[in-house]
Short mmCIF file of C-alpha atoms in Angstrom, two decimals:
data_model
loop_
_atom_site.label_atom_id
_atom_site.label_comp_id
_atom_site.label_asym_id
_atom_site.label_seq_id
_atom_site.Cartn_x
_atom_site.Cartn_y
_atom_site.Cartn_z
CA UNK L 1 -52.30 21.81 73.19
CA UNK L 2 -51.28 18.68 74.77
CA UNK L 3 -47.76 18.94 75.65
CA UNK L 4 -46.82 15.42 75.07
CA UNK L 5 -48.08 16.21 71.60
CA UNK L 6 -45.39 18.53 71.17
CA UNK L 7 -43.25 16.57 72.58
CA UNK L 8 -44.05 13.95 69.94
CA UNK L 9 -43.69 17.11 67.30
CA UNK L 10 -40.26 18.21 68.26
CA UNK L 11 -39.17 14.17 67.93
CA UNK L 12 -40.36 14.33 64.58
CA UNK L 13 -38.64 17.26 64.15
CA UNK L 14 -35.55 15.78 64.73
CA UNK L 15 -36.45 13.17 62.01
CA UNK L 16 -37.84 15.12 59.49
CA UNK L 17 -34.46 17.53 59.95
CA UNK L 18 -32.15 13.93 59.43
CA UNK L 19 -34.64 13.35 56.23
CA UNK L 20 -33.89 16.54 54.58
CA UNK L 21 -30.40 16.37 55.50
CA UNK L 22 -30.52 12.83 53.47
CA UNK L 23 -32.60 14.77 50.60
CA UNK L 24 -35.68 13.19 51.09
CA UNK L 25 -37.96 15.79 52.28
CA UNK L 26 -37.34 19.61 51.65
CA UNK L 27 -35.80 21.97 54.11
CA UNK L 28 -38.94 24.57 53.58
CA UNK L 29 -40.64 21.67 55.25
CA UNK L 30 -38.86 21.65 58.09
CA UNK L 31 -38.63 24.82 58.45
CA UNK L 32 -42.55 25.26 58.56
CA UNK L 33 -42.42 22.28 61.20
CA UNK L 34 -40.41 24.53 63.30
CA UNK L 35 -42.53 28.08 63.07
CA UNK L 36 -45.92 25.28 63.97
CA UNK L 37 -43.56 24.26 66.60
CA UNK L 38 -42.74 27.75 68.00
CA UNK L 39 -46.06 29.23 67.98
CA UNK L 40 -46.97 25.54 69.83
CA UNK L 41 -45.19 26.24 72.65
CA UNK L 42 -46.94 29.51 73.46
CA UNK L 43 -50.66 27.57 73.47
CA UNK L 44 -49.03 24.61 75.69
CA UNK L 45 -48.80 24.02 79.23
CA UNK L 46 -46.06 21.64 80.68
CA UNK L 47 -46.43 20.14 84.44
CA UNK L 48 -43.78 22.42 85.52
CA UNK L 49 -41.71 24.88 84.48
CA UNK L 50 -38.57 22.58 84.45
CA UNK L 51 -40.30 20.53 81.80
CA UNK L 52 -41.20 23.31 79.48
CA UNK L 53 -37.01 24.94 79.42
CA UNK L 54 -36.03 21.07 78.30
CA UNK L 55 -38.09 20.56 75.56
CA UNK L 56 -37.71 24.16 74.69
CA UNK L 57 -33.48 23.53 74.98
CA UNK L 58 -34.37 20.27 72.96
CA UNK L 59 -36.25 22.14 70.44
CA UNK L 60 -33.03 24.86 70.02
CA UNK L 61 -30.36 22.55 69.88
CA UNK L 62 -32.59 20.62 67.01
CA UNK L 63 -32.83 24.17 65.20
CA UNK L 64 -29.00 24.44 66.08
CA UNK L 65 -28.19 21.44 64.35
CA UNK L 66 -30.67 22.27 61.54
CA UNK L 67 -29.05 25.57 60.84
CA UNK L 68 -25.03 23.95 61.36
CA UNK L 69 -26.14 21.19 58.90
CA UNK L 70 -28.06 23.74 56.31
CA UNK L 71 -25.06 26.29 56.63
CA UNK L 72 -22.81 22.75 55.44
CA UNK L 73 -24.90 21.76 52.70
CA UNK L 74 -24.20 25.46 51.63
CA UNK L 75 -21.03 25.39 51.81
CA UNK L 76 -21.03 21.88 49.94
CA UNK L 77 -23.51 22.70 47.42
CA UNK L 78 -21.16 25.78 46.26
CA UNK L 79 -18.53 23.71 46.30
CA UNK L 80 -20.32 21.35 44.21
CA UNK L 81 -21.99 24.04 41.91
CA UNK L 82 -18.52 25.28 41.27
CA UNK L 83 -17.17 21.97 40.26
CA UNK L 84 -19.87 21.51 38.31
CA UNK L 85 -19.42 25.03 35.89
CA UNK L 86 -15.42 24.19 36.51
CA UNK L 87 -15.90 20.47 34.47
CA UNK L 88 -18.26 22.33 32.10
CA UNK L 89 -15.02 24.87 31.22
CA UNK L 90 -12.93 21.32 31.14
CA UNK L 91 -15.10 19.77 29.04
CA UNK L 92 -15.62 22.27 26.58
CA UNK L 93 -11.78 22.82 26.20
CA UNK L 94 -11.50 18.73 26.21
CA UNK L 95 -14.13 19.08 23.10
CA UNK L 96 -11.76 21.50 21.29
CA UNK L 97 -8.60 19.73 21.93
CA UNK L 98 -10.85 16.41 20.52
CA UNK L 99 -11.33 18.74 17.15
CA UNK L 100 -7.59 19.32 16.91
CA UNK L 101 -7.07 15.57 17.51
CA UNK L 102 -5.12 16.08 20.58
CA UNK L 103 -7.73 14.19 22.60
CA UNK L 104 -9.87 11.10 21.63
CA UNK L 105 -13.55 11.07 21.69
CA UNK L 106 -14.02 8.07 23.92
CA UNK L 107 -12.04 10.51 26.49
CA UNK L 108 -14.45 12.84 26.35
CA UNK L 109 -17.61 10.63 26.19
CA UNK L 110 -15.79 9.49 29.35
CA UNK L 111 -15.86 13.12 31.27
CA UNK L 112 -19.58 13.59 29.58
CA UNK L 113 -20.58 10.30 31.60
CA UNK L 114 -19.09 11.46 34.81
CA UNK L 115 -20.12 15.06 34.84
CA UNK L 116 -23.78 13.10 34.05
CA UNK L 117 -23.24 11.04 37.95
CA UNK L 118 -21.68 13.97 39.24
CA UNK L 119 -25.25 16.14 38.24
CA UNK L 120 -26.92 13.50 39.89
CA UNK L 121 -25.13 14.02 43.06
CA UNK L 122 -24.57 17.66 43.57
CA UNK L 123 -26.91 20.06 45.44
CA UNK L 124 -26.85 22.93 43.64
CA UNK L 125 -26.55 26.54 45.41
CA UNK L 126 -30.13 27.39 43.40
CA UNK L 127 -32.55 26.67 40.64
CA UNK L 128 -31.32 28.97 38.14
CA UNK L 129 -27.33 27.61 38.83
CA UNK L 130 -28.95 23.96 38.17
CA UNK L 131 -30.89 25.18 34.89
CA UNK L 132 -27.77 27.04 33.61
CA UNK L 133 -25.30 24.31 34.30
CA UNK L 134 -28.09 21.71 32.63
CA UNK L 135 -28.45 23.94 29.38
CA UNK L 136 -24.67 24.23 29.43
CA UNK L 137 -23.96 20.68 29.45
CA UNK L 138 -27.08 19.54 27.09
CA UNK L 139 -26.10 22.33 24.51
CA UNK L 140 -21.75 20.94 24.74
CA UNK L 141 -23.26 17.41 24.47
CA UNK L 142 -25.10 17.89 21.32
CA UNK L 143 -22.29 19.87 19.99
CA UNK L 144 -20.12 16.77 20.75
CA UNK L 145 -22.63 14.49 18.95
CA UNK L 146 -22.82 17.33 15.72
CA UNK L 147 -19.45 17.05 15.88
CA UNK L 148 -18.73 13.55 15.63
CA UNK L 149 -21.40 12.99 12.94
CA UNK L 150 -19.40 15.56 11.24
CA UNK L 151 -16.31 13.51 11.73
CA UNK L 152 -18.00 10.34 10.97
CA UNK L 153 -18.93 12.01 7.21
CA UNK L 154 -15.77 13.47 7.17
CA UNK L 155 -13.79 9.73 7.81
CA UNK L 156 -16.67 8.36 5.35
CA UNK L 157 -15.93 10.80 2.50
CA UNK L 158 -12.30 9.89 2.96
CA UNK L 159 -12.78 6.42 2.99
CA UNK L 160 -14.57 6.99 -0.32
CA UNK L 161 -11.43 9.41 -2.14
CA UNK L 162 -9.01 7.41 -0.46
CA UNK L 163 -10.56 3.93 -2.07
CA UNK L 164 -11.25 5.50 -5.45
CA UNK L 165 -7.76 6.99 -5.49
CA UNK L 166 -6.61 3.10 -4.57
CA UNK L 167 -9.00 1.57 -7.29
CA UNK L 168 -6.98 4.48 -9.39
CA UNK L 169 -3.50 3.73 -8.79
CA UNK L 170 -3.64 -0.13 -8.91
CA UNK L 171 -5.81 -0.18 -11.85
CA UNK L 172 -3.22 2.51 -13.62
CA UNK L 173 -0.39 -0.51 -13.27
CA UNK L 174 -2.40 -3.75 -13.60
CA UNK L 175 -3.65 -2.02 -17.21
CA UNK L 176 -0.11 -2.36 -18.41
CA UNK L 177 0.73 -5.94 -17.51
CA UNK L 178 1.16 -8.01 -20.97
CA UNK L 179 0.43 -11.77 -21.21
CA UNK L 180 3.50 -13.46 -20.77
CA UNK L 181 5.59 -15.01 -22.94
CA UNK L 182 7.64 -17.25 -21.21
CA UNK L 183 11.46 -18.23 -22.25
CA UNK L 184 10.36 -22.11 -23.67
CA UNK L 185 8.01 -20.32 -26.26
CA UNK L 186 11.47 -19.23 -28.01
CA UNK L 187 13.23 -21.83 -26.75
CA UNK L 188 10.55 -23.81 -29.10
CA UNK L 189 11.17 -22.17 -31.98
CA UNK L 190 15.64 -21.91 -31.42
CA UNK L 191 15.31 -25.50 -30.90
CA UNK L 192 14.34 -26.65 -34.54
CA UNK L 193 16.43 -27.87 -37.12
CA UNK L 194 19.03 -25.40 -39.09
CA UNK L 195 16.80 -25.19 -42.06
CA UNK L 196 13.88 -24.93 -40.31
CA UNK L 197 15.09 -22.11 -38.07
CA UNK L 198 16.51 -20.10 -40.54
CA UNK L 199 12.62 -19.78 -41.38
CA UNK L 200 11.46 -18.94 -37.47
CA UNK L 201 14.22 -16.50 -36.50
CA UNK L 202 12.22 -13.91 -38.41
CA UNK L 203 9.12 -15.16 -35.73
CA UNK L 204 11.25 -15.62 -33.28
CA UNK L 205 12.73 -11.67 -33.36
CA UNK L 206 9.50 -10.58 -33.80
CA UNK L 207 7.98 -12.47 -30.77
CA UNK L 208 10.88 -10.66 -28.70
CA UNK L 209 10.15 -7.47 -30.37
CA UNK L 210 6.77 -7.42 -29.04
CA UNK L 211 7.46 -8.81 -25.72
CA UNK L 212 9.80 -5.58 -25.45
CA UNK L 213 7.39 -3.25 -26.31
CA UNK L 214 4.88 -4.60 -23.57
CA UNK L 215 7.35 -4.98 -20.99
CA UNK L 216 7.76 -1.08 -22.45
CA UNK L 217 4.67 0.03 -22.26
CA UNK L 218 3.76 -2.56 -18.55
CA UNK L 219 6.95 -0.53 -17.17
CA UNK L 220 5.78 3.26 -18.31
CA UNK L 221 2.15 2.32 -16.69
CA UNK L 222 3.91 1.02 -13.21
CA UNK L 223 6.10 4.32 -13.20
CA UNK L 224 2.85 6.38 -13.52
CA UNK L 225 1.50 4.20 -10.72
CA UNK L 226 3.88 5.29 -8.68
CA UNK L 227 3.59 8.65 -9.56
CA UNK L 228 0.10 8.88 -8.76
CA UNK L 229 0.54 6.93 -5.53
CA UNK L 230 3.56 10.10 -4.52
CA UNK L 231 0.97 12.81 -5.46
CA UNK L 232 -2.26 11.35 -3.61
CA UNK L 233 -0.19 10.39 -0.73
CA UNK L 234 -1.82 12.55 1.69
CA UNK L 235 -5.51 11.48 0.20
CA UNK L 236 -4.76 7.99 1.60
CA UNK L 237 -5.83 5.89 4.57
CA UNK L 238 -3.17 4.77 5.64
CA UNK L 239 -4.62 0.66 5.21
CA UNK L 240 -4.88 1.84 1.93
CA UNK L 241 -1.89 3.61 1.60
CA UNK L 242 0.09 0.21 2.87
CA UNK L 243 -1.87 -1.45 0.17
CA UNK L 244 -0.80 0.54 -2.85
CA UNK L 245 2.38 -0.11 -1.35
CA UNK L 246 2.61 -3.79 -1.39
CA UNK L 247 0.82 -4.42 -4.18
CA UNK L 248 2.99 -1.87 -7.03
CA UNK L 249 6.01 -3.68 -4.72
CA UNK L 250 5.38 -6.77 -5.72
CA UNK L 251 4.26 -5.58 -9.45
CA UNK L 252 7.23 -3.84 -9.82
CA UNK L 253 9.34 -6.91 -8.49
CA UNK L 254 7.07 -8.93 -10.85
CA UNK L 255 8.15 -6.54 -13.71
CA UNK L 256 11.79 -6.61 -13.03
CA UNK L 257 11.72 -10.68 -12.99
CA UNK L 258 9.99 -10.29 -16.03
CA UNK L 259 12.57 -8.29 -17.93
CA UNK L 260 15.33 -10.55 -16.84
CA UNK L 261 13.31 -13.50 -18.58
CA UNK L 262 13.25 -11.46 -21.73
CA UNK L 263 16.75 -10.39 -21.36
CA UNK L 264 17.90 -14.75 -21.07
CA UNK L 265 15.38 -14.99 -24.12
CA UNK L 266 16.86 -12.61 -26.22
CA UNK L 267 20.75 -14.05 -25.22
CA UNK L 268 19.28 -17.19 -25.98
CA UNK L 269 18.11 -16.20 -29.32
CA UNK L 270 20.95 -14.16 -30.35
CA UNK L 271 23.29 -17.39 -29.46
CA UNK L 272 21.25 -19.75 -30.76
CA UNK L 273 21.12 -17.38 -34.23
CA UNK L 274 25.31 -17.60 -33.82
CA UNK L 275 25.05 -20.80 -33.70
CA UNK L 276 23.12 -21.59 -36.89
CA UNK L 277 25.24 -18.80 -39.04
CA UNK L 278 28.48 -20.60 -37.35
CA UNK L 279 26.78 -23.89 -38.68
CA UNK L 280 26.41 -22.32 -42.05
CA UNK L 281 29.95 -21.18 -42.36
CA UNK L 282 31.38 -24.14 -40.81
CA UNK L 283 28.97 -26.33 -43.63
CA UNK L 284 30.45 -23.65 -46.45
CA UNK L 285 33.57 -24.70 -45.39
CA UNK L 286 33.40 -28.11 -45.84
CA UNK L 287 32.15 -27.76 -49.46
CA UNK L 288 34.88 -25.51 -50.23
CA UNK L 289 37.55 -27.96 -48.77
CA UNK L 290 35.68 -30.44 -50.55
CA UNK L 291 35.90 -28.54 -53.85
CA UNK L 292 39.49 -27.70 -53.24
CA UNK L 293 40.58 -31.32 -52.24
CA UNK L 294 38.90 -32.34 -55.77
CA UNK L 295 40.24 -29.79 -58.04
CA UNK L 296 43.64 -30.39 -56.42
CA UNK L 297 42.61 -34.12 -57.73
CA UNK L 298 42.01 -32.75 -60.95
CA UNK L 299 45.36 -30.71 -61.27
CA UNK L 300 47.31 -33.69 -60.29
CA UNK L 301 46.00 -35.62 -62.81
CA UNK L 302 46.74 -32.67 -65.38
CA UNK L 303 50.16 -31.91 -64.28
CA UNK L 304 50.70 -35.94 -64.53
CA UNK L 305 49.20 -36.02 -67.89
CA UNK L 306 51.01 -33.14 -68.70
CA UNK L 307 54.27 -34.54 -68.19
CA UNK L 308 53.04 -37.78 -70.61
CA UNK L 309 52.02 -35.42 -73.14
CA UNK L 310 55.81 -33.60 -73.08
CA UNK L 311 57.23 -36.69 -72.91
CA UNK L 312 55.43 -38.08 -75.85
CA UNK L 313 56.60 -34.58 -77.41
CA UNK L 314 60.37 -35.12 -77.07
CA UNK L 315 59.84 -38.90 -78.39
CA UNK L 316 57.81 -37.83 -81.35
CA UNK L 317 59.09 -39.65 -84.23
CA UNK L 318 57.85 -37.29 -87.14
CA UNK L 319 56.85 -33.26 -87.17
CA UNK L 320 53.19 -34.08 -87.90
CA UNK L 321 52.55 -35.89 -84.80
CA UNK L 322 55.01 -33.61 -82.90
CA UNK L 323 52.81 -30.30 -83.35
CA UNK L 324 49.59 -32.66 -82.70
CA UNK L 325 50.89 -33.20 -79.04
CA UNK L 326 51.96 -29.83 -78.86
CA UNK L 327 48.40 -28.56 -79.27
CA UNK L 328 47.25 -31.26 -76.80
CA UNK L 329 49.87 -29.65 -74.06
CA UNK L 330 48.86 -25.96 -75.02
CA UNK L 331 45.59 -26.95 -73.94
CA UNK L 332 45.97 -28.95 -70.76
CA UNK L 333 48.12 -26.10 -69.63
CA UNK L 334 45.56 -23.83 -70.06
CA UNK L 335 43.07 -26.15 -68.35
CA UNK L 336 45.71 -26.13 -65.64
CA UNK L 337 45.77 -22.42 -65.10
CA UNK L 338 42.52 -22.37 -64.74
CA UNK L 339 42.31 -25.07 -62.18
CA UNK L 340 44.99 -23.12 -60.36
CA UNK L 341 42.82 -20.03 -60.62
CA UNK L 342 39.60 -21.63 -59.33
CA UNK L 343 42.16 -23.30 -56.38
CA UNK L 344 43.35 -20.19 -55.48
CA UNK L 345 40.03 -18.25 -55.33
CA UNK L 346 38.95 -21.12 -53.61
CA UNK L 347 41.34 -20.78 -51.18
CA UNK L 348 40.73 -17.11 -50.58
CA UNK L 349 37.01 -18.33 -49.95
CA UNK L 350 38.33 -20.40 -47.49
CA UNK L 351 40.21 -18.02 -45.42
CA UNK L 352 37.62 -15.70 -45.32
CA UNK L 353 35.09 -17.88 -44.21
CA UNK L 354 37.67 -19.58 -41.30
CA UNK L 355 38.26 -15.61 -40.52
CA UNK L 356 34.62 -15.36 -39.92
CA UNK L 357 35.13 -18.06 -37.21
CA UNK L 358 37.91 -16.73 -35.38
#
């Protein structure tokens, strides 16, 4: 063999031992350069004998270099291979803490993505380490995936309970709310005349009645809301939850505004229905201090005829005419007793219906 040829051969070795050092060619192929390359230099003839120790020195120091850099890539590749079965441990413990919620998913998604670059990168120390550690990490990503499509059911199904138990709770207190009544529907009906209210107070308490018993019944139906909001607590998302919240908040605030209105309504009626009876009395009154000022007319005028009929009495001039007058004052006294007793029941009347007032 020409021994500029294997000259030539022992330059490529160099390159081919740089390529599979870079991963682009295999080391078995260098390898089998080097054994054509030894049995090479037994068929070959150099000029001189000088010649044939250099490029045999070359050719050593190449293998030299071959075998430093191979016995590195070991070293590195078992490195590597033992990172790569040390994130595998990680990652499965990182996919157990994720169950128990102490990690997020996106955190592990995040070590799945760069154990995928670091696969990419690492020479392993042999076939069988690369299968393994590929099966491992295929069969803890598909568990991770299994497992979130469990979660993602699992947050779905909630969603569902948690919305129906909302739907639920709301719908419990909302059944209950009345139609309002507001206060210038009775203030309609306290506002007519005396006569004609006498005839509406009857409406009037009965309008009040009812608004009672649905503020009643509006009230029990919010307290059960709130009940059944306290024992499905922990069913609840919490958007939801803050929901139910607000919402029987501002029922119940709506509820307790709505009581006060029917508490003013009912003051309102019951001093509006004072007012008419105090009206009445005060109207009783003045007919019985109208009646009173005209019998006390009346007895005047008795008492003063009275005292003409006693005088004509003590004048009388003959006994017939004498008992005549007598008879005449028998009976206007009587008519004045009875004046006096009408006066003085009257009177009691009087003070009994001015007590009424006081």
């Amino acid at each position: 063999m020409d021994y500029e040829y294997l000259n030539r051969k022992i330059a490529e070795l160099q390159q081919s031992a740089q390529a599979a050092e870079n991963g682009d060619c295999s080391w078995r192929e260098v390898w089998d350069l080097i054994k054509s390359i030894g049995r090479s230099f037994k068929e070959t003839r150099y000029p001189t004998r000088n010649d044939k120790d250099a490029a045999w020195n070359q050719f050593q120091e190449i293998i030299d270099a071959i075998k430093e850099t191979q016995s590195r890539q070991r070293e590195e590749s078992v490195r590597q291979t033992e990172e790569i079965f040390e994130r595998l441990d990680k990652l499965e413990s990182d996919i157990e803490n994720a169950k128990d919620g102490q990690l997020s998913w996106q955190e592990v998604w995040g070590s799945i993505k760069e154990l995928g670059i670091l696969f990419k990168e690492t020479r392993f120390t042999s076939k069988v380490d690369r299968e393994t550690a590929q099966k491992n990490f295929n069969n803890l990503v598909n568990a991770v995936k299994e497992l979130q499509e469990q979660v993602k059911q699992e947050k779905e199904e909630r969603a569902r309970v948690s919305a129906e138990r909302k739907d639920e709770i709301l719908e419990c207190a909302e059944s209950g709310k009345p139609p309002f009544m507001s206060n210038d529907e009775v203030l309609s009906i306290l506002t007519l005349g005396i006569s004609e209210m006498i005839s509406n107070f009857v409406q009037a308490g009965e309008e009040l009645d009812e608004k009672k018993e649905q503020l009643q019944y509006w009230s029990e139906k919010v307290r059960e809301a709130w009940e059944l909001f306290k024992d499905h607590k922990e069913e609840l998302l919490g958007r939801d939850k803050q929901e139910i919240f607000n919402k029987l908040r501002e029922m119940q605030e709506e509820l307790d505004q709505a009581w006060e209105e029917w508490k003013s309504s009912k003051q309102q009626y019951h001093d509006a229905k004072r007012e008419a009876w105090e009206e009445r009395v005060r109207e009783n009154i003045e007919k019985l201090e109208t009646r009173l000022e005209k019998l006390n007319e009346v007895l005047a005028h008795k008492e003063e005829h009275l005292t003409e009929l006693e005088q004509k009495r003590d004048d009388a001039w003959n006994d017939d005419f004498r008992e005549r007058v007598e008879g005449w004052i028998e009976e206007e006294e009587r008519a004045i007793e009875e004046i006096k007793e009408k006066i003085d029941q009257i009177e009691r009347w009087l003070e009994e219906e001015r007590d009424k007032l006081s």
